[in-house]
Amino acid sequence: MTLNALVKWMGEGIVFEGTTPEGSKLVMAGPSEMNDGKVLGPKPIEVLLHAVAACTSVDTIAMLKSKGAEISEYEVSVTGERGSIAPKPIEKMHLIYNIKGKKMNPDMIKETLETAFLVESGVANTYKSNITWSFNLIEE
């Protein structure tokens, strides 16, 4: 399956607009020091962190719901460590899944996250860095 993305420079500063084939838009920018001290959008490296969290979350929520889980709140906190030598790739990443709801237990979440990371997530499996994860279950 071929995937497509279009990224256009916005004409000023270091700011880009990404467009999907379906027309969804995403703005990304260089660091504030490249944009007269202004934060004009997330940096592309930050978008990568969001992409891993979102991709694994698509699979995690779908799988948990298929197992009967009733999710009332869900968020993922991501931290990444970049290398010190250019191109400074993310060398380590850690995701914390905070899941609140009913009809779940730690074993169910662990199994679901393992499947999301090892089998389902195209983004996490494309980015072959040291990606780790953990979770918090807030039972109701």
PDB file of N, CA, C and O in Angstrom, residues 59-127:
ATOM      1  N   ASP A  59      -4.979   1.432  17.684  1.00  0.00           N
ATOM      2  CA  ASP A  59      -5.066  -0.010  17.867  1.00  0.00           C
ATOM      3  C   ASP A  59      -5.465  -0.378  19.294  1.00  0.00           C
ATOM      4  O   ASP A  59      -6.277  -1.275  19.507  1.00  0.00           O
ATOM      5  N   THR A  60      -4.903   0.311  20.280  1.00  0.00           N
ATOM      6  CA  THR A  60      -5.177  -0.002  21.680  1.00  0.00           C
ATOM      7  C   THR A  60      -6.649   0.202  22.010  1.00  0.00           C
ATOM      8  O   THR A  60      -7.291  -0.680  22.598  1.00  0.00           O
ATOM      9  N   ILE A  61      -7.204   1.340  21.644  1.00  0.00           N
ATOM     10  CA  ILE A  61      -8.615   1.595  21.959  1.00  0.00           C
ATOM     11  C   ILE A  61      -9.515   0.607  21.225  1.00  0.00           C
ATOM     12  O   ILE A  61     -10.446   0.050  21.813  1.00  0.00           O
ATOM     13  N   ALA A  62      -9.241   0.362  19.954  1.00  0.00           N
ATOM     14  CA  ALA A  62     -10.063  -0.593  19.197  1.00  0.00           C
ATOM     15  C   ALA A  62     -10.015  -1.985  19.833  1.00  0.00           C
ATOM     16  O   ALA A  62     -11.056  -2.644  19.993  1.00  0.00           O
ATOM     17  N   MET A  63      -8.821  -2.445  20.208  1.00  0.00           N
ATOM     18  CA  MET A  63      -8.692  -3.781  20.798  1.00  0.00           C
ATOM     19  C   MET A  63      -9.339  -3.858  22.175  1.00  0.00           C
ATOM     20  O   MET A  63     -10.009  -4.843  22.491  1.00  0.00           O
ATOM     21  N   LEU A  64      -9.136  -2.829  23.008  1.00  0.00           N
ATOM     22  CA  LEU A  64      -9.752  -2.844  24.337  1.00  0.00           C
ATOM     23  C   LEU A  64     -11.270  -2.853  24.238  1.00  0.00           C
ATOM     24  O   LEU A  64     -11.950  -3.602  24.941  1.00  0.00           O
ATOM     25  N   LYS A  65     -11.828  -2.035  23.352  1.00  0.00           N
ATOM     26  CA  LYS A  65     -13.283  -2.012  23.182  1.00  0.00           C
ATOM     27  C   LYS A  65     -13.796  -3.370  22.692  1.00  0.00           C
ATOM     28  O   LYS A  65     -14.850  -3.834  23.124  1.00  0.00           O
ATOM     29  N   SER A  66     -13.036  -4.021  21.808  1.00  0.00           N
ATOM     30  CA  SER A  66     -13.474  -5.327  21.305  1.00  0.00           C
ATOM     31  C   SER A  66     -13.455  -6.388  22.404  1.00  0.00           C
ATOM     32  O   SER A  66     -14.134  -7.401  22.305  1.00  0.00           O
ATOM     33  N   LYS A  67     -12.701  -6.132  23.473  1.00  0.00           N
ATOM     34  CA  LYS A  67     -12.644  -7.052  24.620  1.00  0.00           C
ATOM     35  C   LYS A  67     -13.651  -6.674  25.695  1.00  0.00           C
ATOM     36  O   LYS A  67     -13.645  -7.238  26.784  1.00  0.00           O
ATOM     37  N   GLY A  68     -14.496  -5.669  25.409  1.00  0.00           N
ATOM     38  CA  GLY A  68     -15.540  -5.282  26.352  1.00  0.00           C
ATOM     39  C   GLY A  68     -15.175  -4.155  27.298  1.00  0.00           C
ATOM     40  O   GLY A  68     -15.955  -3.819  28.190  1.00  0.00           O
ATOM     41  N   ALA A  69     -14.017  -3.568  27.150  1.00  0.00           N
ATOM     42  CA  ALA A  69     -13.609  -2.471  28.019  1.00  0.00           C
ATOM     43  C   ALA A  69     -14.506  -1.257  27.799  1.00  0.00           C
ATOM     44  O   ALA A  69     -14.926  -0.983  26.678  1.00  0.00           O
ATOM     45  N   GLU A  70     -14.786  -0.548  28.865  1.00  0.00           N
ATOM     46  CA  GLU A  70     -15.544   0.695  28.803  1.00  0.00           C
ATOM     47  C   GLU A  70     -14.586   1.821  29.191  1.00  0.00           C
ATOM     48  O   GLU A  70     -14.312   2.034  30.368  1.00  0.00           O
ATOM     49  N   ILE A  71     -14.053   2.519  28.211  1.00  0.00           N
ATOM     50  CA  ILE A  71     -13.041   3.556  28.425  1.00  0.00           C
ATOM     51  C   ILE A  71     -13.733   4.902  28.577  1.00  0.00           C
ATOM     52  O   ILE A  71     -14.492   5.314  27.707  1.00  0.00           O
ATOM     53  N   SER A  72     -13.455   5.585  29.697  1.00  0.00           N
ATOM     54  CA  SER A  72     -14.046   6.907  29.901  1.00  0.00           C
ATOM     55  C   SER A  72     -13.033   8.027  29.669  1.00  0.00           C
ATOM     56  O   SER A  72     -13.417   9.132  29.292  1.00  0.00           O
ATOM     57  N   GLU A  73     -11.768   7.758  29.896  1.00  0.00           N
ATOM     58  CA  GLU A  73     -10.715   8.740  29.636  1.00  0.00           C
ATOM     59  C   GLU A  73      -9.468   8.000  29.172  1.00  0.00           C
ATOM     60  O   GLU A  73      -9.193   6.884  29.617  1.00  0.00           O
ATOM     61  N   TYR A  74      -8.700   8.652  28.309  1.00  0.00           N
ATOM     62  CA  TYR A  74      -7.519   8.006  27.740  1.00  0.00           C
ATOM     63  C   TYR A  74      -6.556   9.098  27.308  1.00  0.00           C
ATOM     64  O   TYR A  74      -6.946  10.039  26.624  1.00  0.00           O
ATOM     65  N   GLU A  75      -5.312   8.987  27.726  1.00  0.00           N
ATOM     66  CA  GLU A  75      -4.283   9.896  27.239  1.00  0.00           C
ATOM     67  C   GLU A  75      -2.936   9.194  27.281  1.00  0.00           C
ATOM     68  O   GLU A  75      -2.743   8.249  28.046  1.00  0.00           O
ATOM     69  N   VAL A  76      -2.044   9.670  26.447  1.00  0.00           N
ATOM     70  CA  VAL A  76      -0.703   9.102  26.379  1.00  0.00           C
ATOM     71  C   VAL A  76       0.301  10.234  26.530  1.00  0.00           C
ATOM     72  O   VAL A  76       0.237  11.228  25.812  1.00  0.00           O
ATOM     73  N   SER A  77       1.209  10.077  27.474  1.00  0.00           N
ATOM     74  CA  SER A  77       2.294  11.026  27.675  1.00  0.00           C
ATOM     75  C   SER A  77       3.556  10.407  27.083  1.00  0.00           C
ATOM     76  O   SER A  77       3.875   9.252  27.357  1.00  0.00           O
ATOM     77  N   VAL A  78       4.257  11.170  26.248  1.00  0.00           N
ATOM     78  CA  VAL A  78       5.427  10.640  25.547  1.00  0.00           C
ATOM     79  C   VAL A  78       6.650  11.488  25.872  1.00  0.00           C
ATOM     80  O   VAL A  78       6.584  12.719  25.841  1.00  0.00           O
ATOM     81  N   THR A  79       7.759  10.828  26.154  1.00  0.00           N
ATOM     82  CA  THR A  79       9.043  11.516  26.281  1.00  0.00           C
ATOM     83  C   THR A  79      10.022  10.847  25.327  1.00  0.00           C
ATOM     84  O   THR A  79       9.950   9.636  25.094  1.00  0.00           O
ATOM     85  N   GLY A  80      10.884  11.645  24.769  1.00  0.00           N
ATOM     86  CA  GLY A  80      11.906  11.115  23.871  1.00  0.00           C
ATOM     87  C   GLY A  80      13.248  11.718  24.206  1.00  0.00           C
ATOM     88  O   GLY A  80      13.325  12.845  24.682  1.00  0.00           O
ATOM     89  N   GLU A  81      14.292  10.955  23.995  1.00  0.00           N
ATOM     90  CA  GLU A  81      15.651  11.448  24.184  1.00  0.00           C
ATOM     91  C   GLU A  81      16.346  11.461  22.839  1.00  0.00           C
ATOM     92  O   GLU A  81      16.430  10.436  22.160  1.00  0.00           O
ATOM     93  N   ARG A  82      16.842  12.653  22.479  1.00  0.00           N
ATOM     94  CA  ARG A  82      17.541  12.803  21.205  1.00  0.00           C
ATOM     95  C   ARG A  82      19.034  12.621  21.396  1.00  0.00           C
ATOM     96  O   ARG A  82      19.590  12.929  22.453  1.00  0.00           O
ATOM     97  N   GLY A  83      19.666  12.142  20.355  1.00  0.00           N
ATOM     98  CA  GLY A  83      21.116  12.030  20.354  1.00  0.00           C
ATOM     99  C   GLY A  83      21.744  13.410  20.360  1.00  0.00           C
ATOM    100  O   GLY A  83      21.103  14.414  20.030  1.00  0.00           O
ATOM    101  N   SER A  84      23.008  13.486  20.717  1.00  0.00           N
ATOM    102  CA  SER A  84      23.694  14.779  20.802  1.00  0.00           C
ATOM    103  C   SER A  84      24.447  15.126  19.518  1.00  0.00           C
ATOM    104  O   SER A  84      24.874  16.251  19.339  1.00  0.00           O
ATOM    105  N   ILE A  85      24.590  14.156  18.621  1.00  0.00           N
ATOM    106  CA  ILE A  85      25.325  14.368  17.377  1.00  0.00           C
ATOM    107  C   ILE A  85      24.336  14.386  16.208  1.00  0.00           C
ATOM    108  O   ILE A  85      23.473  13.516  16.095  1.00  0.00           O
ATOM    109  N   ALA A  86      24.473  15.398  15.344  1.00  0.00           N
ATOM    110  CA  ALA A  86      23.591  15.526  14.178  1.00  0.00           C
ATOM    111  C   ALA A  86      23.617  14.227  13.380  1.00  0.00           C
ATOM    112  O   ALA A  86      24.675  13.630  13.241  1.00  0.00           O
ATOM    113  N   PRO A  87      22.463  13.761  12.972  1.00  0.00           N
ATOM    114  CA  PRO A  87      21.175  14.436  12.858  1.00  0.00           C
ATOM    115  C   PRO A  87      20.302  14.380  14.111  1.00  0.00           C
ATOM    116  O   PRO A  87      19.130  14.725  14.058  1.00  0.00           O
ATOM    117  N   LYS A  88      20.837  13.965  15.231  1.00  0.00           N
ATOM    118  CA  LYS A  88      20.143  13.939  16.520  1.00  0.00           C
ATOM    119  C   LYS A  88      18.823  13.166  16.485  1.00  0.00           C
ATOM    120  O   LYS A  88      17.767  13.686  16.836  1.00  0.00           O
ATOM    121  N   PRO A  89      18.861  11.907  16.064  1.00  0.00           N
ATOM    122  CA  PRO A  89      17.619  11.121  16.053  1.00  0.00           C
ATOM    123  C   PRO A  89      17.136  10.847  17.475  1.00  0.00           C
ATOM    124  O   PRO A  89      17.914  10.937  18.433  1.00  0.00           O
ATOM    125  N   ILE A  90      15.863  10.520  17.582  1.00  0.00           N
ATOM    126  CA  ILE A  90      15.356  10.089  18.881  1.00  0.00           C
ATOM    127  C   ILE A  90      15.941   8.704  19.140  1.00  0.00           C
ATOM    128  O   ILE A  90      15.746   7.786  18.346  1.00  0.00           O
ATOM    129  N   GLU A  91      16.682   8.583  20.231  1.00  0.00           N
ATOM    130  CA  GLU A  91      17.331   7.316  20.546  1.00  0.00           C
ATOM    131  C   GLU A  91      16.520   6.470  21.511  1.00  0.00           C
ATOM    132  O   GLU A  91      16.637   5.258  21.532  1.00  0.00           O
ATOM    133  N   LYS A  92      15.715   7.132  22.334  1.00  0.00           N
ATOM    134  CA  LYS A  92      14.851   6.421  23.274  1.00  0.00           C
ATOM    135  C   LYS A  92      13.516   7.143  23.322  1.00  0.00           C
ATOM    136  O   LYS A  92      13.453   8.363  23.195  1.00  0.00           O
ATOM    137  N   MET A  93      12.481   6.364  23.512  1.00  0.00           N
ATOM    138  CA  MET A  93      11.149   6.920  23.628  1.00  0.00           C
ATOM    139  C   MET A  93      10.415   6.121  24.692  1.00  0.00           C
ATOM    140  O   MET A  93      10.573   4.903  24.780  1.00  0.00           O
ATOM    141  N   HIS A  94       9.642   6.813  25.521  1.00  0.00           N
ATOM    142  CA  HIS A  94       8.839   6.130  26.533  1.00  0.00           C
ATOM    143  C   HIS A  94       7.439   6.707  26.501  1.00  0.00           C
ATOM    144  O   HIS A  94       7.269   7.928  26.507  1.00  0.00           O
ATOM    145  N   LEU A  95       6.452   5.837  26.454  1.00  0.00           N
ATOM    146  CA  LEU A  95       5.059   6.249  26.422  1.00  0.00           C
ATOM    147  C   LEU A  95       4.379   5.760  27.692  1.00  0.00           C
ATOM    148  O   LEU A  95       4.567   4.602  28.093  1.00  0.00           O
ATOM    149  N   ILE A  96       3.606   6.631  28.322  1.00  0.00           N
ATOM    150  CA  ILE A  96       2.815   6.263  29.493  1.00  0.00           C
ATOM    151  C   ILE A  96       1.351   6.380  29.099  1.00  0.00           C
ATOM    152  O   ILE A  96       0.883   7.466  28.749  1.00  0.00           O
ATOM    153  N   TYR A  97       0.645   5.274  29.141  1.00  0.00           N
ATOM    154  CA  TYR A  97      -0.774   5.225  28.794  1.00  0.00           C
ATOM    155  C   TYR A  97      -1.585   5.357  30.075  1.00  0.00           C
ATOM    156  O   TYR A  97      -1.468   4.531  30.970  1.00  0.00           O
ATOM    157  N   ASN A  98      -2.386   6.391  30.158  1.00  0.00           N
ATOM    158  CA  ASN A  98      -3.281   6.601  31.290  1.00  0.00           C
ATOM    159  C   ASN A  98      -4.691   6.282  30.805  1.00  0.00           C
ATOM    160  O   ASN A  98      -5.248   7.002  29.970  1.00  0.00           O
ATOM    161  N   ILE A  99      -5.223   5.194  31.305  1.00  0.00           N
ATOM    162  CA  ILE A  99      -6.496   4.681  30.828  1.00  0.00           C
ATOM    163  C   ILE A  99      -7.452   4.576  32.011  1.00  0.00           C
ATOM    164  O   ILE A  99      -7.140   3.932  33.016  1.00  0.00           O
ATOM    165  N   LYS A 100      -8.588   5.214  31.869  1.00  0.00           N
ATOM    166  CA  LYS A 100      -9.596   5.188  32.923  1.00  0.00           C
ATOM    167  C   LYS A 100     -10.847   4.529  32.381  1.00  0.00           C
ATOM    168  O   LYS A 100     -11.261   4.822  31.255  1.00  0.00           O
ATOM    169  N   GLY A 101     -11.434   3.644  33.167  1.00  0.00           N
ATOM    170  CA  GLY A 101     -12.652   3.011  32.717  1.00  0.00           C
ATOM    171  C   GLY A 101     -12.992   1.778  33.520  1.00  0.00           C
ATOM    172  O   GLY A 101     -12.452   1.550  34.599  1.00  0.00           O
ATOM    173  N   LYS A 102     -13.891   0.988  32.969  1.00  0.00           N
ATOM    174  CA  LYS A 102     -14.392  -0.218  33.621  1.00  0.00           C
ATOM    175  C   LYS A 102     -14.123  -1.426  32.729  1.00  0.00           C
ATOM    176  O   LYS A 102     -13.870  -1.293  31.541  1.00  0.00           O
ATOM    177  N   LYS A 103     -14.247  -2.587  33.340  1.00  0.00           N
ATOM    178  CA  LYS A 103     -14.123  -3.870  32.646  1.00  0.00           C
ATOM    179  C   LYS A 103     -12.756  -4.046  31.995  1.00  0.00           C
ATOM    180  O   LYS A 103     -12.636  -4.568  30.887  1.00  0.00           O
ATOM    181  N   MET A 104     -11.715  -3.583  32.710  1.00  0.00           N
ATOM    182  CA  MET A 104     -10.325  -3.756  32.274  1.00  0.00           C
ATOM    183  C   MET A 104      -9.517  -4.240  33.468  1.00  0.00           C
ATOM    184  O   MET A 104      -9.888  -4.013  34.604  1.00  0.00           O
ATOM    185  N   ASN A 105      -8.385  -4.863  33.162  1.00  0.00           N
ATOM    186  CA  ASN A 105      -7.444  -5.230  34.212  1.00  0.00           C
ATOM    187  C   ASN A 105      -6.037  -5.067  33.641  1.00  0.00           C
ATOM    188  O   ASN A 105      -5.863  -4.963  32.418  1.00  0.00           O
ATOM    189  N   PRO A 106      -5.027  -5.033  34.506  1.00  0.00           N
ATOM    190  CA  PRO A 106      -3.658  -4.818  34.025  1.00  0.00           C
ATOM    191  C   PRO A 106      -3.196  -5.833  32.980  1.00  0.00           C
ATOM    192  O   PRO A 106      -2.506  -5.467  32.030  1.00  0.00           O
ATOM    193  N   ASP A 107      -3.567  -7.109  33.122  1.00  0.00           N
ATOM    194  CA  ASP A 107      -3.150  -8.113  32.139  1.00  0.00           C
ATOM    195  C   ASP A 107      -3.742  -7.827  30.767  1.00  0.00           C
ATOM    196  O   ASP A 107      -3.076  -7.978  29.740  1.00  0.00           O
ATOM    197  N   MET A 108      -4.998  -7.396  30.729  1.00  0.00           N
ATOM    198  CA  MET A 108      -5.666  -7.078  29.462  1.00  0.00           C
ATOM    199  C   MET A 108      -4.958  -5.913  28.775  1.00  0.00           C
ATOM    200  O   MET A 108      -4.704  -5.953  27.574  1.00  0.00           O
ATOM    201  N   ILE A 109      -4.622  -4.892  29.551  1.00  0.00           N
ATOM    202  CA  ILE A 109      -3.965  -3.714  28.973  1.00  0.00           C
ATOM    203  C   ILE A 109      -2.561  -4.075  28.494  1.00  0.00           C
ATOM    204  O   ILE A 109      -2.158  -3.698  27.398  1.00  0.00           O
ATOM    205  N   LYS A 110      -1.824  -4.837  29.298  1.00  0.00           N
ATOM    206  CA  LYS A 110      -0.469  -5.232  28.911  1.00  0.00           C
ATOM    207  C   LYS A 110      -0.487  -6.032  27.610  1.00  0.00           C
ATOM    208  O   LYS A 110       0.285  -5.746  26.687  1.00  0.00           O
ATOM    209  N   GLU A 111      -1.373  -7.000  27.515  1.00  0.00           N
ATOM    210  CA  GLU A 111      -1.479  -7.816  26.298  1.00  0.00           C
ATOM    211  C   GLU A 111      -1.859  -6.952  25.091  1.00  0.00           C
ATOM    212  O   GLU A 111      -1.309  -7.110  23.996  1.00  0.00           O
ATOM    213  N   THR A 112      -2.773  -6.033  25.293  1.00  0.00           N
ATOM    214  CA  THR A 112      -3.219  -5.152  24.209  1.00  0.00           C
ATOM    215  C   THR A 112      -2.083  -4.251  23.737  1.00  0.00           C
ATOM    216  O   THR A 112      -1.859  -4.097  22.535  1.00  0.00           O
ATOM    217  N   LEU A 113      -1.344  -3.657  24.666  1.00  0.00           N
ATOM    218  CA  LEU A 113      -0.234  -2.783  24.288  1.00  0.00           C
ATOM    219  C   LEU A 113       0.883  -3.565  23.599  1.00  0.00           C
ATOM    220  O   LEU A 113       1.484  -3.076  22.643  1.00  0.00           O
ATOM    221  N   GLU A 114       1.164  -4.766  24.066  1.00  0.00           N
ATOM    222  CA  GLU A 114       2.176  -5.589  23.396  1.00  0.00           C
ATOM    223  C   GLU A 114       1.770  -5.856  21.950  1.00  0.00           C
ATOM    224  O   GLU A 114       2.593  -5.750  21.032  1.00  0.00           O
ATOM    225  N   THR A 115       0.502  -6.171  21.723  1.00  0.00           N
ATOM    226  CA  THR A 115       0.015  -6.408  20.365  1.00  0.00           C
ATOM    227  C   THR A 115       0.075  -5.131  19.542  1.00  0.00           C
ATOM    228  O   THR A 115       0.502  -5.148  18.381  1.00  0.00           O
ATOM    229  N   ALA A 116      -0.330  -4.015  20.147  1.00  0.00           N
ATOM    230  CA  ALA A 116      -0.292  -2.735  19.428  1.00  0.00           C
ATOM    231  C   ALA A 116       1.130  -2.412  18.970  1.00  0.00           C
ATOM    232  O   ALA A 116       1.338  -1.992  17.835  1.00  0.00           O
ATOM    233  N   PHE A 117       2.098  -2.615  19.837  1.00  0.00           N
ATOM    234  CA  PHE A 117       3.482  -2.284  19.497  1.00  0.00           C
ATOM    235  C   PHE A 117       4.138  -3.297  18.570  1.00  0.00           C
ATOM    236  O   PHE A 117       4.820  -2.918  17.625  1.00  0.00           O
ATOM    237  N   LEU A 118       3.950  -4.557  18.847  1.00  0.00           N
ATOM    238  CA  LEU A 118       4.696  -5.579  18.107  1.00  0.00           C
ATOM    239  C   LEU A 118       4.030  -6.004  16.803  1.00  0.00           C
ATOM    240  O   LEU A 118       4.710  -6.459  15.888  1.00  0.00           O
ATOM    241  N   VAL A 119       2.711  -5.868  16.697  1.00  0.00           N
ATOM    242  CA  VAL A 119       1.993  -6.404  15.549  1.00  0.00           C
ATOM    243  C   VAL A 119       1.286  -5.321  14.735  1.00  0.00           C
ATOM    244  O   VAL A 119       1.332  -5.335  13.512  1.00  0.00           O
ATOM    245  N   GLU A 120       0.627  -4.402  15.387  1.00  0.00           N
ATOM    246  CA  GLU A 120      -0.296  -3.512  14.702  1.00  0.00           C
ATOM    247  C   GLU A 120       0.264  -2.158  14.273  1.00  0.00           C
ATOM    248  O   GLU A 120      -0.051  -1.673  13.204  1.00  0.00           O
ATOM    249  N   SER A 121       1.065  -1.500  15.103  1.00  0.00           N
ATOM    250  CA  SER A 121       1.435  -0.113  14.851  1.00  0.00           C
ATOM    251  C   SER A 121       2.485   0.039  13.759  1.00  0.00           C
ATOM    252  O   SER A 121       3.664  -0.249  13.951  1.00  0.00           O
ATOM    253  N   GLY A 122       2.042   0.539  12.602  1.00  0.00           N
ATOM    254  CA  GLY A 122       2.968   0.799  11.511  1.00  0.00           C
ATOM    255  C   GLY A 122       3.977   1.873  11.852  1.00  0.00           C
ATOM    256  O   GLY A 122       5.140   1.803  11.462  1.00  0.00           O
ATOM    257  N   VAL A 123       3.556   2.888  12.616  1.00  0.00           N
ATOM    258  CA  VAL A 123       4.476   3.970  12.963  1.00  0.00           C
ATOM    259  C   VAL A 123       5.540   3.468  13.927  1.00  0.00           C
ATOM    260  O   VAL A 123       6.738   3.673  13.714  1.00  0.00           O
ATOM    261  N   ALA A 124       5.133   2.794  14.997  1.00  0.00           N
ATOM    262  CA  ALA A 124       6.112   2.297  15.972  1.00  0.00           C
ATOM    263  C   ALA A 124       7.062   1.295  15.334  1.00  0.00           C
ATOM    264  O   ALA A 124       8.238   1.242  15.674  1.00  0.00           O
ATOM    265  N   ASN A 125       6.574   0.502  14.398  1.00  0.00           N
ATOM    266  CA  ASN A 125       7.435  -0.491  13.762  1.00  0.00           C
ATOM    267  C   ASN A 125       8.281   0.085  12.644  1.00  0.00           C
ATOM    268  O   ASN A 125       9.263  -0.522  12.225  1.00  0.00           O
ATOM    269  N   THR A 126       7.921   1.250  12.141  1.00  0.00           N
ATOM    270  CA  THR A 126       8.755   1.935  11.166  1.00  0.00           C
ATOM    271  C   THR A 126       9.934   2.574  11.880  1.00  0.00           C
ATOM    272  O   THR A 126      11.059   2.561  11.405  1.00  0.00           O
ATOM    273  N   TYR A 127       9.676   3.125  13.017  1.00  0.00           N
ATOM    274  CA  TYR A 127      10.692   3.821  13.785  1.00  0.00           C
ATOM    275  C   TYR A 127      11.337   2.825  14.726  1.00  0.00           C
ATOM    276  O   TYR A 127      10.828   2.574  15.809  1.00  0.00           O
TER     277      TYR A 127
END
